[in-house]
PDB file of C-alpha atoms and ligand atoms in Angstrom:
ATOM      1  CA  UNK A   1     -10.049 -28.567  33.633  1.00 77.00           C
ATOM      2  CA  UNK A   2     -11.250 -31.166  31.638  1.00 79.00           C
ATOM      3  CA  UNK A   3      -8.828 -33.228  29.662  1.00 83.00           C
ATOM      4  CA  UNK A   4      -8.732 -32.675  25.399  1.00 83.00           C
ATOM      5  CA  UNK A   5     -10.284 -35.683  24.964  1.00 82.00           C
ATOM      6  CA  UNK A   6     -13.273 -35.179  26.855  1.00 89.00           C
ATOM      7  CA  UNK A   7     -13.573 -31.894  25.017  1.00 95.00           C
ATOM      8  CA  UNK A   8     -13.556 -33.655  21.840  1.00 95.00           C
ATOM      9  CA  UNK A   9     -10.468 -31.865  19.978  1.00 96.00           C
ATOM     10  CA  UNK A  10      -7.440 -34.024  19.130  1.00 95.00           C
ATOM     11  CA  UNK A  11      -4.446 -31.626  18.018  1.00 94.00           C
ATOM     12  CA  UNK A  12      -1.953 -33.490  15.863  1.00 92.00           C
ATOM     13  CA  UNK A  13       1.176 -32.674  14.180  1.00 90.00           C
ATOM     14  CA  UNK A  14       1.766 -34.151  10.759  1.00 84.00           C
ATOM     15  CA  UNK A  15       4.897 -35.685   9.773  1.00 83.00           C
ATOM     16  CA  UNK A  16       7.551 -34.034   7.024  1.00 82.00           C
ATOM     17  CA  UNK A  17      10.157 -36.160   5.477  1.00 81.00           C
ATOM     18  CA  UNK A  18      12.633 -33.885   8.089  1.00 82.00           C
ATOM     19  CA  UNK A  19      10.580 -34.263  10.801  1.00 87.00           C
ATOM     20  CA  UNK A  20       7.482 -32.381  11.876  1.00 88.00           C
ATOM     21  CA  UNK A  21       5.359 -29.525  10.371  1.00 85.00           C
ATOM     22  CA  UNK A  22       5.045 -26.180  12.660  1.00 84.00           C
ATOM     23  CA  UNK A  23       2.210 -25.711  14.866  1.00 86.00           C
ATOM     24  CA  UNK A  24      -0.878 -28.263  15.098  1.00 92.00           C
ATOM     25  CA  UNK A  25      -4.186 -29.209  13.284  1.00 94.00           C
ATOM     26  CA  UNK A  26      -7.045 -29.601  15.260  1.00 96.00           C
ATOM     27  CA  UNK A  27      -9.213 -32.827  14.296  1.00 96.00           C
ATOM     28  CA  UNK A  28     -13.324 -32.607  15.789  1.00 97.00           C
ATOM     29  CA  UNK A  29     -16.070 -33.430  14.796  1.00 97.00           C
ATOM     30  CA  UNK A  30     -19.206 -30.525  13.823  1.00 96.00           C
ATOM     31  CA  UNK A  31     -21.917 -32.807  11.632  1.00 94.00           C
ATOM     32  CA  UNK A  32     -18.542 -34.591  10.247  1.00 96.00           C
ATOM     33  CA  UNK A  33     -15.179 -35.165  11.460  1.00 97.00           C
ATOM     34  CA  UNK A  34     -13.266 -31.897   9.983  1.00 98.00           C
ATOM     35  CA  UNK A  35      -9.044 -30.852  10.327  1.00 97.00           C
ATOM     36  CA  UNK A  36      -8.227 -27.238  10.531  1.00 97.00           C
ATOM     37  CA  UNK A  37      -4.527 -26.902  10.434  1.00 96.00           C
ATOM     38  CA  UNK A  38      -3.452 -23.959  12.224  1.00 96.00           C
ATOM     39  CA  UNK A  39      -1.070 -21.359  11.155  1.00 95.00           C
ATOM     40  CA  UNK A  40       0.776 -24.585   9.053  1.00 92.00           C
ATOM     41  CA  UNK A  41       2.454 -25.187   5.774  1.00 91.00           C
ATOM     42  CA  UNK A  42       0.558 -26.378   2.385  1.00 90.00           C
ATOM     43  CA  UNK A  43       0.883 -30.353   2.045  1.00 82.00           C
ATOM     44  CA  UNK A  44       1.073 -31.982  -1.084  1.00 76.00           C
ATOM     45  CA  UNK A  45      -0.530 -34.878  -0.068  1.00 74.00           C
ATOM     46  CA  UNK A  46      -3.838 -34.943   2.212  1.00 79.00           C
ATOM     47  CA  UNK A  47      -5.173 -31.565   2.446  1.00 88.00           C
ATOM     48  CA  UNK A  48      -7.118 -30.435   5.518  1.00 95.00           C
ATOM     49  CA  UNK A  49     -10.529 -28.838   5.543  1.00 97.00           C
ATOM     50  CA  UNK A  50      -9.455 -25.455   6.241  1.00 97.00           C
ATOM     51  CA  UNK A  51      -5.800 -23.559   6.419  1.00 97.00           C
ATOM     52  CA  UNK A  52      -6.478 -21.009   8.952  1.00 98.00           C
ATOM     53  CA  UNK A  53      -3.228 -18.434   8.649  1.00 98.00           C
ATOM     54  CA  UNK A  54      -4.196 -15.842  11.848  1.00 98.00           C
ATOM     55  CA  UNK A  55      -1.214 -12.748  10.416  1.00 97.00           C
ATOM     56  CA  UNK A  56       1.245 -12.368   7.715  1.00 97.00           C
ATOM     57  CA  UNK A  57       4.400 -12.997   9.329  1.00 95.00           C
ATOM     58  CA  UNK A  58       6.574 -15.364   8.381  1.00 93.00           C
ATOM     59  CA  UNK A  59       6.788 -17.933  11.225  1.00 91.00           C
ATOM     60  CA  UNK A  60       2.908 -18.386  10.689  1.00 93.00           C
ATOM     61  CA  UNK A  61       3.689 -20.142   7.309  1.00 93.00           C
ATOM     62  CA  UNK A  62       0.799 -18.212   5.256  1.00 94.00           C
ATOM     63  CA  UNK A  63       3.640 -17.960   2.143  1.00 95.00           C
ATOM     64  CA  UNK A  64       2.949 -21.481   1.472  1.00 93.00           C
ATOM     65  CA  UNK A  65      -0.520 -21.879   2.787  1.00 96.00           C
ATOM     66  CA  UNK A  66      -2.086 -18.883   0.961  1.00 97.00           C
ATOM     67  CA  UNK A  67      -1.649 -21.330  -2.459  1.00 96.00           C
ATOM     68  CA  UNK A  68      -4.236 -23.676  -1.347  1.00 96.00           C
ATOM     69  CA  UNK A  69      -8.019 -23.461  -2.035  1.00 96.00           C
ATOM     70  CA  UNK A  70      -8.600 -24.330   1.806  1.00 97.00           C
ATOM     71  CA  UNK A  71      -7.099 -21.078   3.027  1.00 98.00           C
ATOM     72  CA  UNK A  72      -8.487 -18.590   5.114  1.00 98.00           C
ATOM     73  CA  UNK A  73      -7.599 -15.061   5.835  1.00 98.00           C
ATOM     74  CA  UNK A  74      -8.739 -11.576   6.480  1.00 98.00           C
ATOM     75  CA  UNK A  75      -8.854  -9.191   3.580  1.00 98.00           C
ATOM     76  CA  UNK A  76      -5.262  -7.536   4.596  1.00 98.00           C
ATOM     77  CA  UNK A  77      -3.675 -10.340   5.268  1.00 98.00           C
ATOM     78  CA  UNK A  78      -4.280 -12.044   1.903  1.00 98.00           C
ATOM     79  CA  UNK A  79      -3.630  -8.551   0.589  1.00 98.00           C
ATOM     80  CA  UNK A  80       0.213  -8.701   2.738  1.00 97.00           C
ATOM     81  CA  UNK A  81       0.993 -11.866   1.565  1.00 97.00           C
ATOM     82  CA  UNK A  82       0.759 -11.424  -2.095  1.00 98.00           C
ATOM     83  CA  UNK A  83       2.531  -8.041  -1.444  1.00 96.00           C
ATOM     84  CA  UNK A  84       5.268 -10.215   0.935  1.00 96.00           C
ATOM     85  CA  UNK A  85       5.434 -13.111  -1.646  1.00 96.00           C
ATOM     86  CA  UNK A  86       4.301 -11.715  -5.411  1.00 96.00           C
ATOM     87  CA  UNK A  87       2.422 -14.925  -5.251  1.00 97.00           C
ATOM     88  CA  UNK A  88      -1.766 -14.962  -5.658  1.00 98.00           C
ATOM     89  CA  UNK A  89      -3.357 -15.725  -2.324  1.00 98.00           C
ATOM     90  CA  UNK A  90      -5.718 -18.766  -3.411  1.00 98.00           C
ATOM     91  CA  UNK A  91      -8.305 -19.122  -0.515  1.00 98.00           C
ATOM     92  CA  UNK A  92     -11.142 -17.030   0.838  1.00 98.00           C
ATOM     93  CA  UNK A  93     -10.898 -13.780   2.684  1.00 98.00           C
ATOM     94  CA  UNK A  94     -13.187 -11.985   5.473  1.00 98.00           C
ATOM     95  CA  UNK A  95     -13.618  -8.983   7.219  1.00 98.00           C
ATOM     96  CA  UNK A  96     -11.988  -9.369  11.027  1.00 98.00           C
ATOM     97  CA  UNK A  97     -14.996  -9.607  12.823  1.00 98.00           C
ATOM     98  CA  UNK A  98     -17.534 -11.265  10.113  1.00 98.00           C
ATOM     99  CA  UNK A  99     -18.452 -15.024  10.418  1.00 98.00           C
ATOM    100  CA  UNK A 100     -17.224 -17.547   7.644  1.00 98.00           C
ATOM    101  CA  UNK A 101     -18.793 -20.929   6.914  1.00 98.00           C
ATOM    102  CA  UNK A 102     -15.984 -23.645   7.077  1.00 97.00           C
ATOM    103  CA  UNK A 103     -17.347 -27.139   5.542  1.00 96.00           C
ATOM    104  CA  UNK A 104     -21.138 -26.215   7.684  1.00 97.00           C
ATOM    105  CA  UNK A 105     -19.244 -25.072  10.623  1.00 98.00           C
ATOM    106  CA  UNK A 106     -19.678 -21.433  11.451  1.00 98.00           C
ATOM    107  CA  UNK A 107     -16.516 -19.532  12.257  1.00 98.00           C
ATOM    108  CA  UNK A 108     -16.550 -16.154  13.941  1.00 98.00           C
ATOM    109  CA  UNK A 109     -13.240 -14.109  14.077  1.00 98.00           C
ATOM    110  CA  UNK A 110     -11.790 -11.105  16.076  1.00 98.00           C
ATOM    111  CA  UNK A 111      -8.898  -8.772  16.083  1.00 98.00           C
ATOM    112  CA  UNK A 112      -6.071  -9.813  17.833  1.00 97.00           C
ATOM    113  CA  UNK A 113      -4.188  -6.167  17.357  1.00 95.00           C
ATOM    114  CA  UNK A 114      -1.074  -7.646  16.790  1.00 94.00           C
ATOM    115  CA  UNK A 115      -0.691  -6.652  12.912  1.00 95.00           C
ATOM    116  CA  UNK A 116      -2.991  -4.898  10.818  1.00 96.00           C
ATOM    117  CA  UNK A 117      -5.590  -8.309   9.884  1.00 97.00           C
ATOM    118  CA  UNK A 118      -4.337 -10.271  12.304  1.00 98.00           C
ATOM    119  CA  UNK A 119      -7.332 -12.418  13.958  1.00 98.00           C
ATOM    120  CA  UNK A 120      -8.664 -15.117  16.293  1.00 98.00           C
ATOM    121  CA  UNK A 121     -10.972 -17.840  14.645  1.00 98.00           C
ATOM    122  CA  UNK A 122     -13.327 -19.439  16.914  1.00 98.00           C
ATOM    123  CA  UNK A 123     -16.356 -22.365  16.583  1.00 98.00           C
ATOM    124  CA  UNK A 124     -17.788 -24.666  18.412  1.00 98.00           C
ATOM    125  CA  UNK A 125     -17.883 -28.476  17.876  1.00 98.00           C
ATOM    126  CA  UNK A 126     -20.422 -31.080  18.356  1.00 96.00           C
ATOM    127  CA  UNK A 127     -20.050 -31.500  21.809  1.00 96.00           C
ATOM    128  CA  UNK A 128     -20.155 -27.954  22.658  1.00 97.00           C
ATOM    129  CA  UNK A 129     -17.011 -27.304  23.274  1.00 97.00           C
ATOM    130  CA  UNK A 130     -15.265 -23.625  22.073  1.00 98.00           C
ATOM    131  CA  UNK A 131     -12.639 -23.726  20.271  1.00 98.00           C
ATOM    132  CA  UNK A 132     -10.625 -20.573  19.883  1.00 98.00           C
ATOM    133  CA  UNK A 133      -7.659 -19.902  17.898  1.00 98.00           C
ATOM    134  CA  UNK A 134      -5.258 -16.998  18.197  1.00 97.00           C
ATOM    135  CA  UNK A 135      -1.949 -16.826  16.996  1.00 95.00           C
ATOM    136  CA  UNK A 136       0.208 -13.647  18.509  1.00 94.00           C
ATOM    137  CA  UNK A 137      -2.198 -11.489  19.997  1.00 93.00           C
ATOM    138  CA  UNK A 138      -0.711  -8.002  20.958  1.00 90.00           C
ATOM    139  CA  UNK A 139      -4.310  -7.160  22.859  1.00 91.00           C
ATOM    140  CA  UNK A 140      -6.778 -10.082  24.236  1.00 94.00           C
ATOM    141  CA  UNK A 141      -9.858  -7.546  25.183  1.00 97.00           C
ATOM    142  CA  UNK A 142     -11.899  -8.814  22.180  1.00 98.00           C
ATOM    143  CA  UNK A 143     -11.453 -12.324  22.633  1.00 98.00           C
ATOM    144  CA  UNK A 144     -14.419 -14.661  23.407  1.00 98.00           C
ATOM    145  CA  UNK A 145     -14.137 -16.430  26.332  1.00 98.00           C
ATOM    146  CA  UNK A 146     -13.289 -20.599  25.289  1.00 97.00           C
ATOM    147  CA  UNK A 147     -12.574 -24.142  26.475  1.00 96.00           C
ATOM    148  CA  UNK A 148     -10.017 -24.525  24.422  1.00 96.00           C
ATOM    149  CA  UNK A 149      -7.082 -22.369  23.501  1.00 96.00           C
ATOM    150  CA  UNK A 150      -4.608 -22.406  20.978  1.00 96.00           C
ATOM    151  CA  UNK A 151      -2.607 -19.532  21.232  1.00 94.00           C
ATOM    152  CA  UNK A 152       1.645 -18.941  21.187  1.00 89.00           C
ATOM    153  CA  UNK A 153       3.622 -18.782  23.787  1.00 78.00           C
ATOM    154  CA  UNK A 154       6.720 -17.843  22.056  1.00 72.00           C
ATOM    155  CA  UNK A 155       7.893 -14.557  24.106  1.00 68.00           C
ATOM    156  CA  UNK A 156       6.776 -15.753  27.629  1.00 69.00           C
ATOM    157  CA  UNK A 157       9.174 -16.662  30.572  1.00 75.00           C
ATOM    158  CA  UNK A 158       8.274 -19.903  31.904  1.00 73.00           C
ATOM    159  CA  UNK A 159       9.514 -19.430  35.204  1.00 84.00           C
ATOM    160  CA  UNK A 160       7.658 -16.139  35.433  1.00 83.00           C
ATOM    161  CA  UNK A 161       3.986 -16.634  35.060  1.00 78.00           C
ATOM    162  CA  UNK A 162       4.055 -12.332  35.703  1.00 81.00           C
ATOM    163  CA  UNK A 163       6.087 -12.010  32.520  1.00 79.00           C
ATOM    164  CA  UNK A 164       4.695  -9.082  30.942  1.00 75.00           C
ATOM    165  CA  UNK A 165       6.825  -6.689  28.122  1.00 75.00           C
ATOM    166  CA  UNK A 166       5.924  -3.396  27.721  1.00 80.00           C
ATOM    167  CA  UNK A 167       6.966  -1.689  24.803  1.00 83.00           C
ATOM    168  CA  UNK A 168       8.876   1.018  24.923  1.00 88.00           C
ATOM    169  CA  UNK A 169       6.931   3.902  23.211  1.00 90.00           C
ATOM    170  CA  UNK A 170       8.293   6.954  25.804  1.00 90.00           C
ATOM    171  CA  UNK A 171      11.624   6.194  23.835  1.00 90.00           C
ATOM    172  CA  UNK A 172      10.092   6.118  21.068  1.00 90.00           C
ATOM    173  CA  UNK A 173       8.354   9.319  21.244  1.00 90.00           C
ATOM    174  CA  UNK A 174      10.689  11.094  22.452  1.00 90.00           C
ATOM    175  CA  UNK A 175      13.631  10.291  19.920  1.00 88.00           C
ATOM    176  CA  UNK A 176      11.098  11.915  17.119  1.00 87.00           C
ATOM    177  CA  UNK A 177      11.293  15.410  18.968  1.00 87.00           C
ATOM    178  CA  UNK A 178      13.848  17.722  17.833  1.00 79.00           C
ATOM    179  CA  UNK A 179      14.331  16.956  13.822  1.00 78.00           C
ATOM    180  CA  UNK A 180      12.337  13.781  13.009  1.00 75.00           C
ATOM    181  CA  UNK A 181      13.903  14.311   9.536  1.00 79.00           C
ATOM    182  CA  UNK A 182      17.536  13.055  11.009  1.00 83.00           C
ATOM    183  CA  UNK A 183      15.928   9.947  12.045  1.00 87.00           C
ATOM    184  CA  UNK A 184      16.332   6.053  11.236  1.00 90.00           C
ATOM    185  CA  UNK A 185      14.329   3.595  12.787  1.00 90.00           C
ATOM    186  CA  UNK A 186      14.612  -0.516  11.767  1.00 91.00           C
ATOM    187  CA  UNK A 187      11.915  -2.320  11.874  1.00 90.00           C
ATOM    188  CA  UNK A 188      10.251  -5.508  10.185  1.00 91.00           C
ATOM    189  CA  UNK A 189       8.447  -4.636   6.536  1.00 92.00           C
ATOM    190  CA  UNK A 190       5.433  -6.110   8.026  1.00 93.00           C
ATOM    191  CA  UNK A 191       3.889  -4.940  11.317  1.00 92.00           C
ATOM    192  CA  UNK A 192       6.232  -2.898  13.141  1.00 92.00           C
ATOM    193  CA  UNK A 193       6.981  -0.807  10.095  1.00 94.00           C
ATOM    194  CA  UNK A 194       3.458  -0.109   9.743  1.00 95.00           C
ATOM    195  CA  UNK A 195       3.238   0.969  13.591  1.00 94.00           C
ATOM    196  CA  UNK A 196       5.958   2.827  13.325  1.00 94.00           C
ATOM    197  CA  UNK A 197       4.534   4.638  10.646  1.00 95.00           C
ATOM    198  CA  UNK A 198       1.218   5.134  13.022  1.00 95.00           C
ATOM    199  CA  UNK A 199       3.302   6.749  15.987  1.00 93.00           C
ATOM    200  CA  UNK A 200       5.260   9.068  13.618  1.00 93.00           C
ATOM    201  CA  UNK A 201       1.791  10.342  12.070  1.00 94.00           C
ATOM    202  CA  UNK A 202       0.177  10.747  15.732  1.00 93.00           C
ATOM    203  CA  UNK A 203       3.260  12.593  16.672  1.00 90.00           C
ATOM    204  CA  UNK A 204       2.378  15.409  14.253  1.00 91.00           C
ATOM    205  CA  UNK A 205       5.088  14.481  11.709  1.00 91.00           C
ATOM    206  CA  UNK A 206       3.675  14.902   8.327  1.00 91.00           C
ATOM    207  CA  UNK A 207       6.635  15.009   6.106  1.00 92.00           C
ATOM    208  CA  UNK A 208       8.396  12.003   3.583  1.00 93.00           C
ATOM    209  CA  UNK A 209       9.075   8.653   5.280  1.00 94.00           C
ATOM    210  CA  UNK A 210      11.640   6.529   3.596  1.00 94.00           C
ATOM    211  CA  UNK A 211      11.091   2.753   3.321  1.00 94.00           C
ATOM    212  CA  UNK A 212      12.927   0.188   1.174  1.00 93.00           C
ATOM    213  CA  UNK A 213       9.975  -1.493  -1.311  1.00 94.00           C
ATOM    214  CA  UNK A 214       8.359  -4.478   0.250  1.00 94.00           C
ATOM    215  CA  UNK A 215       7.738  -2.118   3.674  1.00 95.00           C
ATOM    216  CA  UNK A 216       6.494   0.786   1.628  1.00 96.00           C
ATOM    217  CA  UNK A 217       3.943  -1.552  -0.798  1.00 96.00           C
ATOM    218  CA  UNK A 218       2.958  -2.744   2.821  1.00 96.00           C
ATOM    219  CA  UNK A 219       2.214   0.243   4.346  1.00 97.00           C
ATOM    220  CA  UNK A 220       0.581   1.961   1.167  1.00 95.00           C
ATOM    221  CA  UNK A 221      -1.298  -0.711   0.136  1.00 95.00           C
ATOM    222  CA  UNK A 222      -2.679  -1.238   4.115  1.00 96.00           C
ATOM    223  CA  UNK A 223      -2.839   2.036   5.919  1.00 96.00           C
ATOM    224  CA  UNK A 224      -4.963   4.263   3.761  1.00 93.00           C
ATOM    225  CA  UNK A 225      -4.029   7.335   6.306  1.00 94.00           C
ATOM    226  CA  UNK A 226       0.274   6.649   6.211  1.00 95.00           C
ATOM    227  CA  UNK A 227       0.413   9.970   4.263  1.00 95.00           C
ATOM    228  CA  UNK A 228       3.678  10.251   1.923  1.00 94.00           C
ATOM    229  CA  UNK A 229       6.135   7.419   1.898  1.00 95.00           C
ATOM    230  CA  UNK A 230       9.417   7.468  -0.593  1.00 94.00           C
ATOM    231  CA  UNK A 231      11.862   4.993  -1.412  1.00 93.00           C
ATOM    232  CA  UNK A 232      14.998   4.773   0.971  1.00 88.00           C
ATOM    233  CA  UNK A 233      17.241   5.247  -2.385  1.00 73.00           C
ATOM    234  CA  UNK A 234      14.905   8.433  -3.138  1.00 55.00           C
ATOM    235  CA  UNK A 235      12.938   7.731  -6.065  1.00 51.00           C
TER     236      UNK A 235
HETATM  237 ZN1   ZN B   1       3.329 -12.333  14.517  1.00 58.15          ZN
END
């Protein structure tokens, strides 16, 4: 394993007048010297070449990057977090799976199936070296293969390299048989509520689903096949 240096990435964390921003930017150089700050919030100050915000969710600080010029997102994320915040997402967009142009550096992405538009950006810089980018990845089988990874490591044991959760969708299933009508799941507005929305449909369930606003704009807005949805307080 060769060290970062040698691979020509330097990740750095800027400073905030508390303390540090979240996650990293990665400096390189690709015909210049670029900064892509990953999954980070806006700054004021010095912006970077490129916001890259990999999902909607909240700990991945797109609410505050999506109002810079230098964001990037995929189509339904941009399309989540104006839904999430009811503020206009400011960057550019892509497909998951097209290739965007970052400052003459070409950028491919790929699903991560974690949320619907979540993705992996990944490029290579002058010295070769491939750069990949995740954020929460649910699945990893469309991933390139990389030198260098930046990916979370939020849920994972550290003193169990094995640690592997499986998600419980027996339980799930099964609670919808019998009267799926009686039922009350809670789940987040964005992502899970969406899934759950998937396993109900795929479990032959074709009635109402109730949702309180934000979850229901979601899923309407991104899952052209989530059939009818209705406001928890029944309008
Ligand atoms: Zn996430």
């Amino acid at each position: 394993m060769k060290p970062l240096f040698d691979l020509g990435v330097l990740p750095i964390r800027h400073r905030t007048g508390k303390g540090f921003k979240p996650h990293i930017s990665l400096v390189f150089n690709a015909g210049e010297r670029l900064t892509f700050a990953v999954d980070t919030t806006n700054s004021r100050s010095r912006q970077p070449d490129a916001y890259l915000i990999t999902h909607a969710h909240s700990d991945h600080h797109g609410k505050s990057a999506m109002l810079s010029e230098n964001a990037l997102c995929s189509e339904e994320t941009a399309q989540a977090l104006e839904i999430l915040y009811g503020k206009k997402y400011a960057g550019r967009t892509f497909k998951v799976g097209e290739s965007i142009d970052i400052c003459g550096v070409d950028v491919k992405t790929y699903p991560t199936h974690h949320t619907i538009g979540s993705c992996a950006f990944y490029w290579k810089n002058d010295v070769g070296t491939r750069i990949l980018v995740t954020g929460d990845v649910k699945d990893a089988k469309d991933l390139p293969e990389c030198d260098c990874l930046v990916t979370e490591a939020n849920y994972g044991d550290p003193d169990d390299p094995k640690c592997h959760f499986e998600d419980d969708l027996g339980a799930f299933r099964e609670s919808l048989e019998g009267s799926p009508n009686d039922i009350a799941f809670g789940a987040y507005a964005f992502g899970k509520a969406q899934r759950a929305v998937k396993l109900i449909r795929e479990s032959g369930f074709s009635g109402e689903i109730g949702k309180d606003k934000v979850s229901r704009a979601l899923t309407e807005g991104l899952m052209p096949d989530a059939r009818a949805l209705v406001d928890l307080d029944g309008d």
